[in-house]
PDB file of C-alpha atoms in Angstrom:
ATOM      1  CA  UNK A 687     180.696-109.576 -85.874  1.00 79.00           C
ATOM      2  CA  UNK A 688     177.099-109.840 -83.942  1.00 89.00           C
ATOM      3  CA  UNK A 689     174.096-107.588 -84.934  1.00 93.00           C
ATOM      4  CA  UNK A 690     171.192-106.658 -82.982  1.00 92.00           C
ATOM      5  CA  UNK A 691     168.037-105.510 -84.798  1.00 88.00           C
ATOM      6  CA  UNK A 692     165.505-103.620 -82.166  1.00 90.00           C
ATOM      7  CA  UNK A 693     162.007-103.019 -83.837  1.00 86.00           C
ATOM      8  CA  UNK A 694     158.974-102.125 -82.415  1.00 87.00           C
ATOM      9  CA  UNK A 695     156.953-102.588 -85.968  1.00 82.00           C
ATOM     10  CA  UNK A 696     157.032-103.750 -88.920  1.00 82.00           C
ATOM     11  CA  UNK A 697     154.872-102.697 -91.629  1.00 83.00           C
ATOM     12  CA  UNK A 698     154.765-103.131 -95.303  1.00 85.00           C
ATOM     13  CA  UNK A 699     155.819-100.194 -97.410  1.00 88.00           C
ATOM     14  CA  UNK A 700     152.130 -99.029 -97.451  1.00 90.00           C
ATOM     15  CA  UNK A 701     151.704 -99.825 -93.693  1.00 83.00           C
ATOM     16  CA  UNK A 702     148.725-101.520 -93.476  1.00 82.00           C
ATOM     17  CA  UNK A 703     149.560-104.821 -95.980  1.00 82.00           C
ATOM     18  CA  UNK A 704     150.985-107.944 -94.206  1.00 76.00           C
ATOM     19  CA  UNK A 705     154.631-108.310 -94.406  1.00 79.00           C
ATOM     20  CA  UNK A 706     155.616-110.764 -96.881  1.00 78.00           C
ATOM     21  CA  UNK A 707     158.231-113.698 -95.887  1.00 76.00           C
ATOM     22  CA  UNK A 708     160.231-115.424 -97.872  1.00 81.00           C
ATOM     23  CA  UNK A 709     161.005-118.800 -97.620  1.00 79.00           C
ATOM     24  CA  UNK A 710     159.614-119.058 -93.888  1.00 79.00           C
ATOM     25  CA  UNK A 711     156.177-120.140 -92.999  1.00 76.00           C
ATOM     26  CA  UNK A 712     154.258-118.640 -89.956  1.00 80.00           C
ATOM     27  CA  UNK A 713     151.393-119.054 -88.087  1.00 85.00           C
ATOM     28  CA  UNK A 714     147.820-118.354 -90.173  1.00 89.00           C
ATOM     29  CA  UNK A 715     145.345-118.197 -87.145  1.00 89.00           C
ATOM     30  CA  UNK A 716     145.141-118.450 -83.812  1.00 88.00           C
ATOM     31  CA  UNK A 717     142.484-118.339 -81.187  1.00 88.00           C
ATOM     32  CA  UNK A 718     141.202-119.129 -77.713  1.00 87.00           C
ATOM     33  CA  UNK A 719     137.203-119.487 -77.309  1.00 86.00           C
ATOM     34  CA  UNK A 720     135.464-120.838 -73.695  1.00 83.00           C
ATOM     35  CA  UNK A 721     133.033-123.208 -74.646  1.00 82.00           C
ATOM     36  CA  UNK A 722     130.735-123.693 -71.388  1.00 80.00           C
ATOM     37  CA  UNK A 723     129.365-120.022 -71.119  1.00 82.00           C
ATOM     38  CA  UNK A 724     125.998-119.051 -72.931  1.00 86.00           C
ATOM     39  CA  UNK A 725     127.101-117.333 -75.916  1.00 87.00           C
ATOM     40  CA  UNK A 726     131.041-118.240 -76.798  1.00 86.00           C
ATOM     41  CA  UNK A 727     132.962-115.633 -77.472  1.00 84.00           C
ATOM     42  CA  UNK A 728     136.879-115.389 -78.208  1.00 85.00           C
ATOM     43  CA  UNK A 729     139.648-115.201 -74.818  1.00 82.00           C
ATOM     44  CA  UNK A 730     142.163-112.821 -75.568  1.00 74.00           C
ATOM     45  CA  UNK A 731     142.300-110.718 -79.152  1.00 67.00           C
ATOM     46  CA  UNK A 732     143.402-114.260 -80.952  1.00 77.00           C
ATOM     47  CA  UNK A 733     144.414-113.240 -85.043  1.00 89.00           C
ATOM     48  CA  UNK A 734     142.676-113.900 -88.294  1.00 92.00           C
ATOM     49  CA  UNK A 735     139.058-114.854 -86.667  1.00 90.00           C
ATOM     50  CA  UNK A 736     136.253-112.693 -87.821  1.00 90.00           C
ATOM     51  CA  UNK A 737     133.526-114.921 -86.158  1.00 91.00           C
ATOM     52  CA  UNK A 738     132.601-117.672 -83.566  1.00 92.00           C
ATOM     53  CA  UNK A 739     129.071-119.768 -84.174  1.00 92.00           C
ATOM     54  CA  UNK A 740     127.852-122.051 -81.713  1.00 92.00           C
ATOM     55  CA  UNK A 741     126.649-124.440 -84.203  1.00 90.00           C
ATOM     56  CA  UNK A 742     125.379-126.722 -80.713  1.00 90.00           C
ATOM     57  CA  UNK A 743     126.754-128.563 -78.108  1.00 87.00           C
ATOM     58  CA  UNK A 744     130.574-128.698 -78.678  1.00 88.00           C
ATOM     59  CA  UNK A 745     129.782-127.763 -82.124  1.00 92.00           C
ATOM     60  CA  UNK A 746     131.455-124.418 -83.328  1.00 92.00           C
ATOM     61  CA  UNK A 747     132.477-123.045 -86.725  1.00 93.00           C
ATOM     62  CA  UNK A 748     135.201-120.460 -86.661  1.00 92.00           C
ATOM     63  CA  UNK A 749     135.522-118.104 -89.676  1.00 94.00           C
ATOM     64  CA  UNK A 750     138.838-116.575 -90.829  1.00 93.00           C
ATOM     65  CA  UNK A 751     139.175-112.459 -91.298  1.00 93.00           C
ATOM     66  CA  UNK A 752     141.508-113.288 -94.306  1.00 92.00           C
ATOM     67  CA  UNK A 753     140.619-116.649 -96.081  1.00 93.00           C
ATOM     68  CA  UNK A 754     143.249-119.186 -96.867  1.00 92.00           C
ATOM     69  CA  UNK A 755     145.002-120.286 -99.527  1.00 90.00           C
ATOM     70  CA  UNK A 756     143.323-123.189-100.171  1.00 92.00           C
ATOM     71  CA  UNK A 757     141.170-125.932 -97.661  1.00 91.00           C
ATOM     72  CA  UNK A 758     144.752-128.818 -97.336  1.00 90.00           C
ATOM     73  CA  UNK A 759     145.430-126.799 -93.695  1.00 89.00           C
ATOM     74  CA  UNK A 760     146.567-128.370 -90.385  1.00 88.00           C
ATOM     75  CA  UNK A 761     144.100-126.727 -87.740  1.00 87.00           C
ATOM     76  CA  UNK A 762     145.729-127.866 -84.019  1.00 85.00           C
ATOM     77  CA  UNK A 763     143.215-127.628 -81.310  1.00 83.00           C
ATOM     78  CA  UNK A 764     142.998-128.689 -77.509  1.00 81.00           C
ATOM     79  CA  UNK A 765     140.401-129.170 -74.702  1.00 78.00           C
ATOM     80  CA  UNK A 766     141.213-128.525 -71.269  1.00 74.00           C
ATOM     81  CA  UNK A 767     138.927-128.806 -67.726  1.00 67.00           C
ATOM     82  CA  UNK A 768     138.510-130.584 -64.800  1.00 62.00           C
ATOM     83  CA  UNK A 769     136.433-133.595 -63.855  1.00 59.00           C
ATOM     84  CA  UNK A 770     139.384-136.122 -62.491  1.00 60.00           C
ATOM     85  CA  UNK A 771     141.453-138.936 -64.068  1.00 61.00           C
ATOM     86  CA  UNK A 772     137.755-140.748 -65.377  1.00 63.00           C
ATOM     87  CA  UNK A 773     136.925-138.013 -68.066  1.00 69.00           C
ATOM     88  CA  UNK A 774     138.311-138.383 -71.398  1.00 73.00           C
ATOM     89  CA  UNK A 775     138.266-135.272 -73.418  1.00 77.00           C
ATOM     90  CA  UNK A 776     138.174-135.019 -77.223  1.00 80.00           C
ATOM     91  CA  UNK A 777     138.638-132.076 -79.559  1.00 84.00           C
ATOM     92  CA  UNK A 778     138.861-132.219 -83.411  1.00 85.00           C
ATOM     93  CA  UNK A 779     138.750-129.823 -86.284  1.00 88.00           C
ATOM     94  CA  UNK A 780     136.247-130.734 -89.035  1.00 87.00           C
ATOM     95  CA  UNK A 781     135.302-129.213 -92.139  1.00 87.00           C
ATOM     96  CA  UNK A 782     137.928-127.676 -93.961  1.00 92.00           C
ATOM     97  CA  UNK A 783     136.609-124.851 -96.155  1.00 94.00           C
ATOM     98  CA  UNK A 784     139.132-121.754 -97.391  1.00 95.00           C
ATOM     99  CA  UNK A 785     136.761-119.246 -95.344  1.00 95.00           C
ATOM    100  CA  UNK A 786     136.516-121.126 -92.064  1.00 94.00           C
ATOM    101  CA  UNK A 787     137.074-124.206 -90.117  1.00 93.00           C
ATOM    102  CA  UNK A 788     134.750-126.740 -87.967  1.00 93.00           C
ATOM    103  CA  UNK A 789     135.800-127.569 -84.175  1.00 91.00           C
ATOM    104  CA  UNK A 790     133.833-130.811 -82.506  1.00 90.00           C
ATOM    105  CA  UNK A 791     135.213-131.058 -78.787  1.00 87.00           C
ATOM    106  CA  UNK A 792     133.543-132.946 -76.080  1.00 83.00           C
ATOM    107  CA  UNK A 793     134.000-135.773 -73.009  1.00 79.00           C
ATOM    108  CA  UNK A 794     133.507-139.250 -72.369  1.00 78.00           C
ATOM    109  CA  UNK A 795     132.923-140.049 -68.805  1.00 74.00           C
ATOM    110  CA  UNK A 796     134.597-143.369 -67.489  1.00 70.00           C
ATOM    111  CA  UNK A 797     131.358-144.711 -65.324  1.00 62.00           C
ATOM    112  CA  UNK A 798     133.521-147.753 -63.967  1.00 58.00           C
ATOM    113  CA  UNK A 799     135.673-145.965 -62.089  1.00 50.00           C
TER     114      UNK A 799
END
């Protein structure tokens, strides 16, 4: 026989705690941030990011609203733009602390051609 749960919501019994799984592992942050205005700020609402600091050029730290478990994370990050087939982009996640995370993301131009 096939079932069919429709929810809108779900909450923990005192509605505002996070649901607990169990034995499944889900996603711990995620956000979106343009890096070439003035002052970065977050694209979209993203989840568990209580800050953005521009640290410098392509330097950014990017604190968590609800710290991690412990700093042995995998942080996944990407750089996207234009500038042709001779620019190599580069993004990385540095610094590893419980409380926030590092990004370093950049370009190498190909000057040969």
């Amino acid at each position: 026989m096939t079932s069919v749960l429709n929810v809108d919501t779900i909450a923990a019994k005192n509605g505002t705690s996070p649901v607990a799984l169990t034995k499944q592992a889900t996603i711990k942050a995620f956000s979106r941030f343009d890096g070439t205005v003035t002052t970065p700020t977050f694209d979209h609402s993203g989840f568990n990011h209580s800050s953005l600091t521009d640290s410098g050029t392509g330097d950014y730290t990017l604190s968590f609203t609800n710290s991690m478990a412990d700093s042995d994370y995998c942080f996944l990050c990407s750089n996207e733009g234009g500038g042709g087939f001779d620019v190599y982009r580069f993004t990385f996640a540095d610094a590893y602390s419980t409380s926030s995370v590092g990004v370093e993301s950049g370009y190498v131009s190909n000057s040969n051609g």
